[in-house]
Amino acid sequence: MKWTDELLAIFKVKDLRKKILFVLFILGIFRLVANIPVPGIDRGQLESFLSGNEFFGILNIFSGGALSNLSIAMLGLGPYITSTIILQIFTLIFPKLKEMYQESGEQGRQKFNQYGRLLTVPFAMLQGYALMVLFTRQGILMIEGPVQTAAVLTSMVGGAILLMWLGELVSERGIGNGISLLIFAGIISAVPLALRDVFVNATRGDFPQYLLFAAVSLIIIAAVVVVTEARRNIPISYAKRVRGNRVYGGASTFLPLTLNPAGVIPIIFALSLVLFPGIIAQFLFGSANPAVQSIAGFLNSFTPQDNLALYSIAYFALVVIFTYFYTAVTFNPQTVAQNLQRQGGFVPGIRPGPPTADRIAFILNRTLLIGALFLGFIAVVPAIAQGVGGGIEGISFLIGGTSVLIVVSVALETTRQVRAQIIMRQYD
């Protein structure tokens, strides 16, 4: 089917059209909420602070510009993502939580998700209070008294919970993953402003840099598409079973292993750790103690501005390590082998059970190496490009690779689900 036919089918199928319009409606609410500010903001101090801080500049992009407005949604989906990731890590420590997440079916998964929602509230309170204290010390927020403090904190926590609810509404009633689509919308919303800054500040001398940026962007997008769509198919056969006069099974299929099953989570983990010294330095610089000032200067030396080589090496290594770690949390070869054995499936030439799990783990570790190295490359290329070329005003190279990875991955997954809906209705 041609893409034009698929586009027409979206408007012809009533149910699919309603789902897409519902998603657009929720995204509109998200953009509206991202522009409702909390009271007591010094705009000049806020712009100066965000322009000189890499970490909060990144948070601003992922919150869809809500942080630059200090809106009630300034926390974005960070608390919900953090609580979900921590719960997934806890599955390695607590066997009952692991059984609930991996082995108890849809009912267990729903209960696990409910724990994630409940854990979002304390994380939102903790992150909101930390941001509020930091912005107050920087002179960005003018808060007077405990009543205004409670009001600002409550609005921040409420905004984070509202975004979590909107994301789950999209997943339930719309199409695609709601959380991913909200992050996608947050990143895309920054593109018009970036392009405006480019055109406003452009000079003739910048033309070669713009060409270089366009070429690098196309290469990164093409590489992300190839790696995201790449699969390592493990052949699976099912034994024939005779029940009465009917024969079941006997089919052959594949177990697809993606090159990067961890997605962008390793980049988020690594980015948080590699920029953590700079965040601590921001807190310590306000101290009058000379010893604390020297510690702040030492921590600040690990930022990309002062030591790009060390920053890039550490960033690349952490991304690779977290890719393996997070994949180990979310994908268990033993569970896959047990499920295949229960269903009468086996890898040709490999005995069912532990030998099958070992074979899957063997292939996974080697394909994952390619995905981890690519993810690390995508993470550090923008920072290196910014250091070599000096950056282009109006375009943030620091998050370019990560943003492209998220945008392309979400676009491909959503397009795949839309096509599946169209094909299903054609069969009907």
mmCIF file of N, CA and C in Angstrom, residues 228-323:
data_model
loop_
_atom_site.group_PDB
_atom_site.id
_atom_site.type_symbol
_atom_site.label_atom_id
_atom_site.label_comp_id
_atom_site.label_asym_id
_atom_site.label_seq_id
_atom_site.Cartn_x
_atom_site.Cartn_y
_atom_site.Cartn_z
ATOM 1 N N THR A 228 17.465 1.207 14.431
ATOM 2 C CA THR A 228 16.184 0.984 15.111
ATOM 3 C C THR A 228 15.390 -0.138 14.459
ATOM 4 N N GLU A 229 15.444 -0.212 13.130
ATOM 5 C CA GLU A 229 14.693 -1.225 12.405
ATOM 6 C C GLU A 229 15.429 -2.558 12.293
ATOM 7 N N ALA A 230 16.736 -2.583 12.609
ATOM 8 C CA ALA A 230 17.535 -3.805 12.441
ATOM 9 C C ALA A 230 17.101 -4.879 13.438
ATOM 10 N N ARG A 231 17.064 -6.114 12.985
ATOM 11 C CA ARG A 231 16.678 -7.251 13.825
ATOM 12 C C ARG A 231 17.644 -8.404 13.591
ATOM 13 N N ARG A 232 17.879 -9.175 14.633
ATOM 14 C CA ARG A 232 18.602 -10.449 14.505
ATOM 15 C C ARG A 232 17.573 -11.530 14.779
ATOM 16 N N ASN A 233 17.144 -12.220 13.737
ATOM 17 C CA ASN A 233 16.084 -13.220 13.863
ATOM 18 C C ASN A 233 16.660 -14.582 14.245
ATOM 19 N N ILE A 234 16.177 -15.122 15.351
ATOM 20 C CA ILE A 234 16.555 -16.476 15.783
ATOM 21 C C ILE A 234 15.450 -17.434 15.318
ATOM 22 N N PRO A 235 15.764 -18.429 14.482
ATOM 23 C CA PRO A 235 14.715 -19.340 13.986
ATOM 24 C C PRO A 235 14.114 -20.173 15.114
ATOM 25 N N ILE A 236 12.789 -20.252 15.118
ATOM 26 C CA ILE A 236 12.049 -21.017 16.122
ATOM 27 C C ILE A 236 11.122 -21.987 15.397
ATOM 28 N N SER A 237 11.137 -23.241 15.807
ATOM 29 C CA SER A 237 10.239 -24.256 15.254
ATOM 30 C C SER A 237 9.330 -24.769 16.361
ATOM 31 N N TYR A 238 8.117 -25.160 15.978
ATOM 32 C CA TYR A 238 7.153 -25.689 16.947
ATOM 33 C C TYR A 238 6.822 -27.128 16.577
ATOM 34 N N ALA A 239 6.870 -27.981 17.589
ATOM 35 C CA ALA A 239 6.609 -29.403 17.366
ATOM 36 C C ALA A 239 5.136 -29.636 17.030
ATOM 37 N N LYS A 240 4.880 -30.654 16.225
ATOM 38 C CA LYS A 240 3.498 -31.002 15.864
ATOM 39 C C LYS A 240 2.832 -31.722 17.024
ATOM 40 N N ARG A 241 1.572 -31.338 17.269
ATOM 41 C CA ARG A 241 0.780 -31.987 18.317
ATOM 42 C C ARG A 241 -0.542 -32.454 17.715
ATOM 43 N N VAL A 242 -0.901 -33.680 18.000
ATOM 44 C CA VAL A 242 -2.131 -34.259 17.458
ATOM 45 C C VAL A 242 -3.178 -34.327 18.566
ATOM 46 N N ARG A 243 -4.301 -33.662 18.332
ATOM 47 C CA ARG A 243 -5.418 -33.699 19.274
ATOM 48 C C ARG A 243 -6.661 -34.132 18.491
ATOM 49 N N GLY A 244 -7.074 -35.393 18.720
ATOM 50 C CA GLY A 244 -8.209 -35.923 17.978
ATOM 51 C C GLY A 244 -7.833 -36.100 16.519
ATOM 52 N N ASN A 245 -8.600 -35.462 15.646
ATOM 53 C CA ASN A 245 -8.320 -35.532 14.208
ATOM 54 C C ASN A 245 -7.571 -34.322 13.682
ATOM 55 N N ARG A 246 -7.135 -33.439 14.576
ATOM 56 C CA ARG A 246 -6.476 -32.219 14.158
ATOM 57 C C ARG A 246 -5.000 -32.220 14.568
ATOM 58 N N VAL A 247 -4.201 -31.574 13.733
ATOM 59 C CA VAL A 247 -2.767 -31.452 13.992
ATOM 60 C C VAL A 247 -2.455 -29.983 14.250
ATOM 61 N N TYR A 248 -1.842 -29.725 15.395
ATOM 62 C CA TYR A 248 -1.478 -28.361 15.763
ATOM 63 C C TYR A 248 0.045 -28.220 15.716
ATOM 64 N N GLY A 249 0.496 -26.972 15.517
ATOM 65 C CA GLY A 249 1.938 -26.712 15.527
ATOM 66 C C GLY A 249 2.586 -27.089 14.213
ATOM 67 N N GLY A 250 3.868 -27.359 14.297
ATOM 68 C CA GLY A 250 4.628 -27.704 13.115
ATOM 69 C C GLY A 250 5.068 -26.510 12.295
ATOM 70 N N ALA A 251 4.813 -25.294 12.797
ATOM 71 C CA ALA A 251 5.169 -24.081 12.041
ATOM 72 C C ALA A 251 6.566 -23.620 12.420
ATOM 73 N N SER A 252 7.125 -22.773 11.602
ATOM 74 C CA SER A 252 8.441 -22.165 11.853
ATOM 75 C C SER A 252 8.284 -20.659 11.850
ATOM 76 N N THR A 253 8.927 -20.015 12.794
ATOM 77 C CA THR A 253 8.865 -18.560 12.899
ATOM 78 C C THR A 253 10.217 -18.050 13.375
ATOM 79 N N PHE A 254 10.266 -16.803 13.823
ATOM 80 C CA PHE A 254 11.515 -16.207 14.265
ATOM 81 C C PHE A 254 11.303 -15.477 15.588
ATOM 82 N N LEU A 255 12.343 -15.452 16.393
ATOM 83 C CA LEU A 255 12.387 -14.626 17.597
ATOM 84 C C LEU A 255 13.255 -13.414 17.279
ATOM 85 N N PRO A 256 12.654 -12.223 17.070
ATOM 86 C CA PRO A 256 13.459 -11.060 16.676
ATOM 87 C C PRO A 256 14.140 -10.403 17.874
ATOM 88 N N LEU A 257 15.430 -10.177 17.755
ATOM 89 C CA LEU A 257 16.199 -9.446 18.769
ATOM 90 C C LEU A 257 16.658 -8.125 18.152
ATOM 91 N N THR A 258 16.223 -7.025 18.743
ATOM 92 C CA THR A 258 16.648 -5.714 18.237
ATOM 93 C C THR A 258 18.086 -5.435 18.667
ATOM 94 N N LEU A 259 18.756 -4.576 17.904
ATOM 95 C CA LEU A 259 20.135 -4.232 18.248
ATOM 96 C C LEU A 259 20.202 -3.396 19.512
ATOM 97 N N ASN A 260 19.128 -2.655 19.799
ATOM 98 C CA ASN A 260 19.136 -1.809 20.993
ATOM 99 C C ASN A 260 17.793 -1.930 21.713
ATOM 100 N N PRO A 261 17.602 -3.012 22.473
ATOM 101 C CA PRO A 261 16.324 -3.179 23.173
ATOM 102 C C PRO A 261 16.130 -2.216 24.327
ATOM 103 N N ALA A 262 17.187 -1.518 24.756
ATOM 104 C CA ALA A 262 17.085 -0.614 25.905
ATOM 105 C C ALA A 262 16.547 0.757 25.534
ATOM 106 N N GLY A 263 16.462 1.079 24.237
ATOM 107 C CA GLY A 263 15.959 2.388 23.831
ATOM 108 C C GLY A 263 16.904 3.510 24.230
ATOM 109 N N VAL A 264 16.324 4.619 24.703
ATOM 110 C CA VAL A 264 17.133 5.789 25.080
ATOM 111 C C VAL A 264 17.362 5.872 26.586
ATOM 112 N N ILE A 265 16.871 4.876 27.335
ATOM 113 C CA ILE A 265 17.039 4.898 28.790
ATOM 114 C C ILE A 265 18.524 4.960 29.191
ATOM 115 N N PRO A 266 19.434 4.202 28.549
ATOM 116 C CA PRO A 266 20.853 4.318 28.924
ATOM 117 C C PRO A 266 21.411 5.727 28.758
ATOM 118 N N ILE A 267 20.966 6.447 27.735
ATOM 119 C CA ILE A 267 21.434 7.824 27.548
ATOM 120 C C ILE A 267 20.952 8.710 28.688
ATOM 121 N N ILE A 268 19.701 8.518 29.123
ATOM 122 C CA ILE A 268 19.164 9.316 30.226
ATOM 123 C C ILE A 268 19.941 9.023 31.506
ATOM 124 N N PHE A 269 20.192 7.743 31.792
ATOM 125 C CA PHE A 269 20.983 7.373 32.955
ATOM 126 C C PHE A 269 22.370 8.012 32.900
ATOM 127 N N ALA A 270 23.068 7.794 31.773
ATOM 128 C CA ALA A 270 24.446 8.267 31.640
ATOM 129 C C ALA A 270 24.522 9.785 31.700
ATOM 130 N N LEU A 271 23.554 10.450 31.077
ATOM 131 C CA LEU A 271 23.547 11.911 31.064
ATOM 132 C C LEU A 271 23.357 12.466 32.468
ATOM 133 N N SER A 272 22.509 11.813 33.260
ATOM 134 C CA SER A 272 22.295 12.261 34.633
ATOM 135 C C SER A 272 23.577 12.152 35.454
ATOM 136 N N LEU A 273 24.308 11.057 35.271
ATOM 137 C CA LEU A 273 25.537 10.870 36.041
ATOM 138 C C LEU A 273 26.664 11.779 35.572
ATOM 139 N N VAL A 274 26.818 11.924 34.250
ATOM 140 C CA VAL A 274 27.962 12.666 33.743
ATOM 141 C C VAL A 274 27.807 14.178 33.976
ATOM 142 N N LEU A 275 26.561 14.655 34.101
ATOM 143 C CA LEU A 275 26.344 16.069 34.388
ATOM 144 C C LEU A 275 26.119 16.336 35.875
ATOM 145 N N PHE A 276 26.116 15.285 36.681
ATOM 146 C CA PHE A 276 25.876 15.447 38.117
ATOM 147 C C PHE A 276 26.937 16.320 38.794
ATOM 148 N N PRO A 277 28.252 16.176 38.483
ATOM 149 C CA PRO A 277 29.239 17.068 39.112
ATOM 150 C C PRO A 277 28.969 18.540 38.842
ATOM 151 N N GLY A 278 28.536 18.875 37.642
ATOM 152 C CA GLY A 278 28.230 20.267 37.332
ATOM 153 C C GLY A 278 27.041 20.787 38.116
ATOM 154 N N ILE A 279 26.040 19.915 38.358
ATOM 155 C CA ILE A 279 24.871 20.330 39.139
ATOM 156 C C ILE A 279 25.278 20.606 40.585
ATOM 157 N N ILE A 280 26.102 19.707 41.167
ATOM 158 C CA ILE A 280 26.572 19.904 42.538
ATOM 159 C C ILE A 280 27.397 21.185 42.625
ATOM 160 N N ALA A 281 28.200 21.438 41.594
ATOM 161 C CA ALA A 281 29.017 22.660 41.594
ATOM 162 C C ALA A 281 28.136 23.900 41.611
ATOM 163 N N GLN A 282 26.987 23.862 40.918
ATOM 164 C CA GLN A 282 26.080 25.005 40.917
ATOM 165 C C GLN A 282 25.570 25.302 42.326
ATOM 166 N N PHE A 283 25.312 24.259 43.108
ATOM 167 C CA PHE A 283 24.861 24.446 44.482
ATOM 168 C C PHE A 283 25.985 25.005 45.357
ATOM 169 N N LEU A 284 27.233 24.518 45.162
ATOM 170 C CA LEU A 284 28.340 24.876 46.050
ATOM 171 C C LEU A 284 28.942 26.239 45.753
ATOM 172 N N PHE A 285 28.756 26.735 44.538
ATOM 173 C CA PHE A 285 29.355 28.021 44.187
ATOM 174 C C PHE A 285 28.795 29.170 45.026
ATOM 175 N N GLY A 286 27.603 29.006 45.563
ATOM 176 C CA GLY A 286 27.003 30.073 46.369
ATOM 177 C C GLY A 286 27.548 30.152 47.775
ATOM 178 N N SER A 287 28.406 29.212 48.177
ATOM 179 C CA SER A 287 28.947 29.202 49.532
ATOM 180 C C SER A 287 30.083 30.211 49.670
ATOM 181 N N ALA A 288 30.221 30.781 50.886
ATOM 182 C CA ALA A 288 31.316 31.722 51.156
ATOM 183 C C ALA A 288 32.560 31.020 51.668
ATOM 184 N N ASN A 289 32.474 29.725 51.938
ATOM 185 C CA ASN A 289 33.616 28.966 52.452
ATOM 186 C C ASN A 289 34.616 28.714 51.330
ATOM 187 N N PRO A 290 35.908 29.084 51.496
ATOM 188 C CA PRO A 290 36.897 28.867 50.426
ATOM 189 C C PRO A 290 37.081 27.393 50.077
ATOM 190 N N ALA A 291 37.003 26.491 51.090
ATOM 191 C CA ALA A 291 37.166 25.064 50.817
ATOM 192 C C ALA A 291 36.028 24.546 49.939
ATOM 193 N N VAL A 292 34.804 24.994 50.239
ATOM 194 C CA VAL A 292 33.655 24.584 49.443
ATOM 195 C C VAL A 292 33.768 25.149 48.027
ATOM 196 N N GLN A 293 34.279 26.376 47.911
ATOM 197 C CA GLN A 293 34.485 26.983 46.597
ATOM 198 C C GLN A 293 35.485 26.193 45.759
ATOM 199 N N SER A 294 36.557 25.714 46.415
ATOM 200 C CA SER A 294 37.552 24.920 45.681
ATOM 201 C C SER A 294 36.969 23.588 45.227
ATOM 202 N N ILE A 295 36.125 22.965 46.061
ATOM 203 C CA ILE A 295 35.460 21.720 45.665
ATOM 204 C C ILE A 295 34.542 21.964 44.471
ATOM 205 N N ALA A 296 33.824 23.096 44.511
ATOM 206 C CA ALA A 296 32.940 23.441 43.395
ATOM 207 C C ALA A 296 33.736 23.633 42.109
ATOM 208 N N GLY A 297 34.907 24.286 42.211
ATOM 209 C CA GLY A 297 35.743 24.467 41.025
ATOM 210 C C GLY A 297 36.253 23.144 40.474
ATOM 211 N N PHE A 298 36.602 22.216 41.393
ATOM 212 C CA PHE A 298 37.077 20.893 40.955
ATOM 213 C C PHE A 298 35.970 20.128 40.246
ATOM 214 N N LEU A 299 34.763 20.146 40.812
ATOM 215 C CA LEU A 299 33.642 19.443 40.179
ATOM 216 C C LEU A 299 33.281 20.077 38.839
ATOM 217 N N ASN A 300 33.400 21.384 38.753
ATOM 218 C CA ASN A 300 33.056 22.071 37.514
ATOM 219 C C ASN A 300 34.042 21.776 36.390
ATOM 220 N N SER A 301 35.240 21.269 36.764
ATOM 221 C CA SER A 301 36.237 20.940 35.739
ATOM 222 C C SER A 301 35.848 19.720 34.921
ATOM 223 N N PHE A 302 34.822 18.977 35.358
ATOM 224 C CA PHE A 302 34.376 17.792 34.621
ATOM 225 C C PHE A 302 33.285 18.117 33.613
ATOM 226 N N THR A 303 32.932 19.384 33.456
ATOM 227 C CA THR A 303 31.906 19.770 32.499
ATOM 228 C C THR A 303 32.489 19.769 31.093
ATOM 229 N N PRO A 304 31.656 19.648 30.055
ATOM 230 C CA PRO A 304 32.170 19.594 28.684
ATOM 231 C C PRO A 304 32.898 20.862 28.247
ATOM 232 N N GLN A 305 32.571 22.002 28.858
ATOM 233 C CA GLN A 305 33.257 23.227 28.472
ATOM 234 C C GLN A 305 34.727 23.209 28.882
ATOM 235 N N ASP A 306 35.017 22.631 30.054
ATOM 236 C CA ASP A 306 36.381 22.638 30.574
ATOM 237 C C ASP A 306 37.188 21.420 30.162
ATOM 238 N N ASN A 307 36.536 20.282 29.958
ATOM 239 C CA ASN A 307 37.276 19.066 29.618
ATOM 240 C C ASN A 307 36.391 18.190 28.722
ATOM 241 N N LEU A 308 36.341 18.553 27.440
ATOM 242 C CA LEU A 308 35.449 17.863 26.510
ATOM 243 C C LEU A 308 35.861 16.410 26.300
ATOM 244 N N ALA A 309 37.176 16.144 26.260
ATOM 245 C CA ALA A 309 37.649 14.776 26.006
ATOM 246 C C ALA A 309 37.235 13.835 27.130
ATOM 247 N N LEU A 310 37.481 14.246 28.386
ATOM 248 C CA LEU A 310 37.102 13.415 29.527
ATOM 249 C C LEU A 310 35.596 13.231 29.591
ATOM 250 N N TYR A 311 34.861 14.309 29.328
ATOM 251 C CA TYR A 311 33.399 14.240 29.334
ATOM 252 C C TYR A 311 32.894 13.243 28.296
ATOM 253 N N SER A 312 33.429 13.302 27.087
ATOM 254 C CA SER A 312 32.965 12.433 26.009
ATOM 255 C C SER A 312 33.295 10.973 26.288
ATOM 256 N N ILE A 313 34.511 10.711 26.792
ATOM 257 C CA ILE A 313 34.906 9.333 27.098
ATOM 258 C C ILE A 313 34.019 8.750 28.196
ATOM 259 N N ALA A 314 33.808 9.531 29.264
ATOM 260 C CA ALA A 314 32.974 9.048 30.371
ATOM 261 C C ALA A 314 31.533 8.838 29.922
ATOM 262 N N TYR A 315 31.041 9.757 29.117
ATOM 263 C CA TYR A 315 29.668 9.658 28.609
ATOM 264 C C TYR A 315 29.493 8.409 27.751
ATOM 265 N N PHE A 316 30.437 8.184 26.834
ATOM 266 C CA PHE A 316 30.373 7.021 25.950
ATOM 267 C C PHE A 316 30.420 5.719 26.758
ATOM 268 N N ALA A 317 31.347 5.632 27.711
ATOM 269 C CA ALA A 317 31.486 4.414 28.516
ATOM 270 C C ALA A 317 30.236 4.141 29.346
ATOM 271 N N LEU A 318 29.659 5.193 29.941
ATOM 272 C CA LEU A 318 28.464 5.003 30.765
ATOM 273 C C LEU A 318 27.270 4.557 29.926
ATOM 274 N N VAL A 319 27.143 5.087 28.712
ATOM 275 C CA VAL A 319 26.039 4.679 27.844
ATOM 276 C C VAL A 319 26.153 3.199 27.502
ATOM 277 N N VAL A 320 27.350 2.740 27.163
ATOM 278 C CA VAL A 320 27.552 1.333 26.836
ATOM 279 C C VAL A 320 27.234 0.442 28.040
ATOM 280 N N ILE A 321 27.734 0.840 29.222
ATOM 281 C CA ILE A 321 27.508 0.044 30.435
ATOM 282 C C ILE A 321 26.018 -0.027 30.767
ATOM 283 N N PHE A 322 25.334 1.112 30.720
ATOM 284 C CA PHE A 322 23.912 1.137 31.069
ATOM 285 C C PHE A 322 23.059 0.418 30.029
ATOM 286 N N THR A 323 23.513 0.357 28.777
ATOM 287 C CA THR A 323 22.769 -0.396 27.770
ATOM 288 C C THR A 323 22.724 -1.876 28.139
#
